[in-house]
Amino acid sequence: KPECLQWDYRKEQLLNDLISSKAHVMCLQEVEEQHYNEWYLPQLKSKGYEGIYQKRTGKHLDGCAMFYQTSHLQLLEHHIVQYQMNTGTLNRDNVGLVAKFRLSSSSSFTKDDNTFCVA
């Protein structure tokens, strides 16, 4: 494999792209559970993010991850959505995450209703 496809090379590039986006919420798919626990979560926690993760059903190694900036958002609740699509080529196990957030008091955004969902 070319170096650019190797995990040890890609993980640094991915992390730099995620952090430079300065996003309040980041949703990732096809994240291996080991990469979430050993790389993404520790690295992003050190940058002020918290995360949630759900592995796909079946024997799959990957799943969905959602990271949010704790200085701006408070996670109120989250739910896991598990589903399987039986439509020919899309016949596989799938998962999703749905999270409800509240804007923190330190956030520069102001609204009467300061809660929202991300899926």
Protein backbone atom coordinates (compact mmCIF):
# COMPACT_ATOMS: atom_id res chain seq x y z
CA LYS A 1 0.00 0.00 0.00
CA PRO A 2 1.15 3.55 -0.62
CA GLU A 3 2.17 5.42 2.54
CA CYS A 4 -0.81 7.80 2.27
CA LEU A 5 -3.16 4.83 2.79
CA GLN A 6 -1.41 3.57 5.93
CA TRP A 7 -3.21 4.32 9.22
CA ASP A 8 -0.10 5.71 10.92
CA TYR A 9 0.18 8.33 8.17
CA ARG A 10 -3.54 9.01 7.74
CA LYS A 11 -4.37 9.43 11.44
CA GLU A 12 -2.19 12.54 11.78
CA GLN A 13 -3.63 14.06 8.62
CA LEU A 14 -7.20 13.33 9.69
CA LEU A 15 -6.64 14.78 13.15
CA ASN A 16 -5.10 17.95 11.71
CA ASP A 17 -8.07 18.38 9.37
CA LEU A 18 -10.59 17.83 12.17
CA ILE A 19 -8.93 20.23 14.59
CA SER A 20 -8.34 22.93 11.97
CA SER A 21 -12.07 22.89 11.11
CA LYS A 22 -12.81 24.28 14.60
CA ALA A 23 -16.24 22.64 14.36
CA HIS A 24 -18.46 22.50 17.43
CA VAL A 25 -19.77 19.07 16.33
CA MET A 26 -18.03 16.50 14.12
CA CYS A 27 -19.67 13.30 12.86
CA LEU A 28 -17.53 10.50 11.46
CA GLN A 29 -18.44 7.18 9.91
CA GLU A 30 -16.43 4.03 9.23
CA VAL A 31 -14.39 4.61 12.40
CA GLU A 32 -12.80 1.48 13.79
CA GLU A 33 -13.53 1.02 17.49
CA GLN A 34 -9.84 0.65 18.31
CA HIS A 35 -9.02 3.88 16.46
CA TYR A 36 -11.80 5.70 18.33
CA ASN A 37 -10.62 4.52 21.76
CA GLU A 38 -6.87 4.70 21.23
CA TRP A 39 -6.51 7.69 18.88
CA TYR A 40 -9.48 9.93 18.18
CA LEU A 41 -10.94 10.20 21.69
CA PRO A 42 -7.69 10.87 23.59
CA GLN A 43 -6.40 13.30 20.96
CA LEU A 44 -9.67 15.22 20.64
CA LYS A 45 -10.23 15.27 24.42
CA SER A 46 -6.92 17.08 24.74
CA LYS A 47 -8.33 19.71 22.35
CA GLY A 48 -11.57 20.24 24.33
CA TYR A 49 -13.86 17.67 22.71
CA GLU A 50 -15.85 14.78 24.13
CA GLY A 51 -17.16 11.91 22.07
CA ILE A 52 -19.72 9.15 21.69
CA TYR A 53 -19.33 6.03 19.59
CA GLN A 54 -21.39 3.12 18.34
CA LYS A 55 -19.96 0.06 16.61
CA ARG A 56 -21.93 -1.40 13.72
CA THR A 57 -23.90 -4.55 14.39
CA GLY A 58 -22.64 -7.93 13.27
CA LYS A 59 -18.95 -8.74 12.96
CA HIS A 60 -17.92 -5.32 11.69
CA LEU A 61 -15.00 -3.45 13.25
CA ASP A 62 -16.22 0.06 12.44
CA GLY A 63 -19.02 2.36 13.47
CA CYS A 64 -20.09 5.99 13.91
CA ALA A 65 -18.45 8.61 16.11
CA MET A 66 -19.63 12.05 17.15
CA PHE A 67 -17.39 14.60 18.84
CA TYR A 68 -18.53 17.89 20.37
CA GLN A 69 -16.76 20.88 21.84
CA THR A 70 -17.45 20.92 25.58
CA SER A 71 -16.78 24.64 25.92
CA HIS A 72 -19.79 25.38 23.71
CA LEU A 73 -22.10 22.40 24.10
CA GLN A 74 -23.61 20.19 26.77
CA LEU A 75 -24.77 16.72 25.71
CA LEU A 76 -28.28 16.23 27.09
CA GLU A 77 -28.98 12.78 25.68
CA HIS A 78 -28.10 10.51 22.82
CA HIS A 79 -29.66 7.50 21.14
CA ILE A 80 -28.30 4.72 18.99
CA VAL A 81 -30.15 3.81 15.81
CA GLN A 82 -29.52 0.30 14.47
CA TYR A 83 -30.92 -0.72 11.12
CA GLN A 84 -30.29 -3.04 8.22
CA MET A 85 -31.15 -2.13 4.66
CA ASN A 86 -32.20 -5.06 2.49
CA THR A 87 -32.05 -3.43 -0.92
CA GLY A 88 -29.63 -5.45 -3.00
CA THR A 89 -26.21 -3.82 -2.82
CA LEU A 90 -27.13 -1.98 0.39
CA ASN A 91 -27.76 -5.22 2.28
CA ARG A 92 -25.62 -4.59 5.36
CA ASP A 93 -25.68 -3.65 9.03
CA ASN A 94 -25.81 0.06 9.79
CA VAL A 95 -25.90 2.29 12.86
CA GLY A 96 -26.45 5.93 13.53
CA LEU A 97 -26.21 8.35 16.43
CA VAL A 98 -28.73 11.00 17.38
CA ALA A 99 -27.69 13.52 20.02
CA LYS A 100 -29.47 16.40 21.73
CA PHE A 101 -27.31 19.33 22.83
CA ARG A 102 -27.74 22.53 24.77
CA LEU A 103 -25.63 25.57 24.07
CA SER A 104 -23.47 26.34 27.09
CA SER A 105 -23.73 29.64 28.88
CA SER A 106 -20.24 30.49 27.65
CA SER A 107 -21.30 30.12 24.02
CA SER A 108 -21.41 33.27 21.91
CA PHE A 109 -24.73 32.14 20.42
CA THR A 110 -27.91 33.38 22.04
CA LYS A 111 -31.39 32.06 21.38
CA ASP A 112 -34.51 31.56 23.40
CA ASP A 113 -34.45 27.82 22.70
CA ASN A 114 -30.82 26.77 23.02
CA THR A 115 -31.26 23.04 22.35
CA PHE A 116 -30.79 21.21 19.06
CA CYS A 117 -30.30 17.70 17.66
CA VAL A 118 -27.57 16.28 15.47
CA ALA A 119 -27.99 12.97 13.63
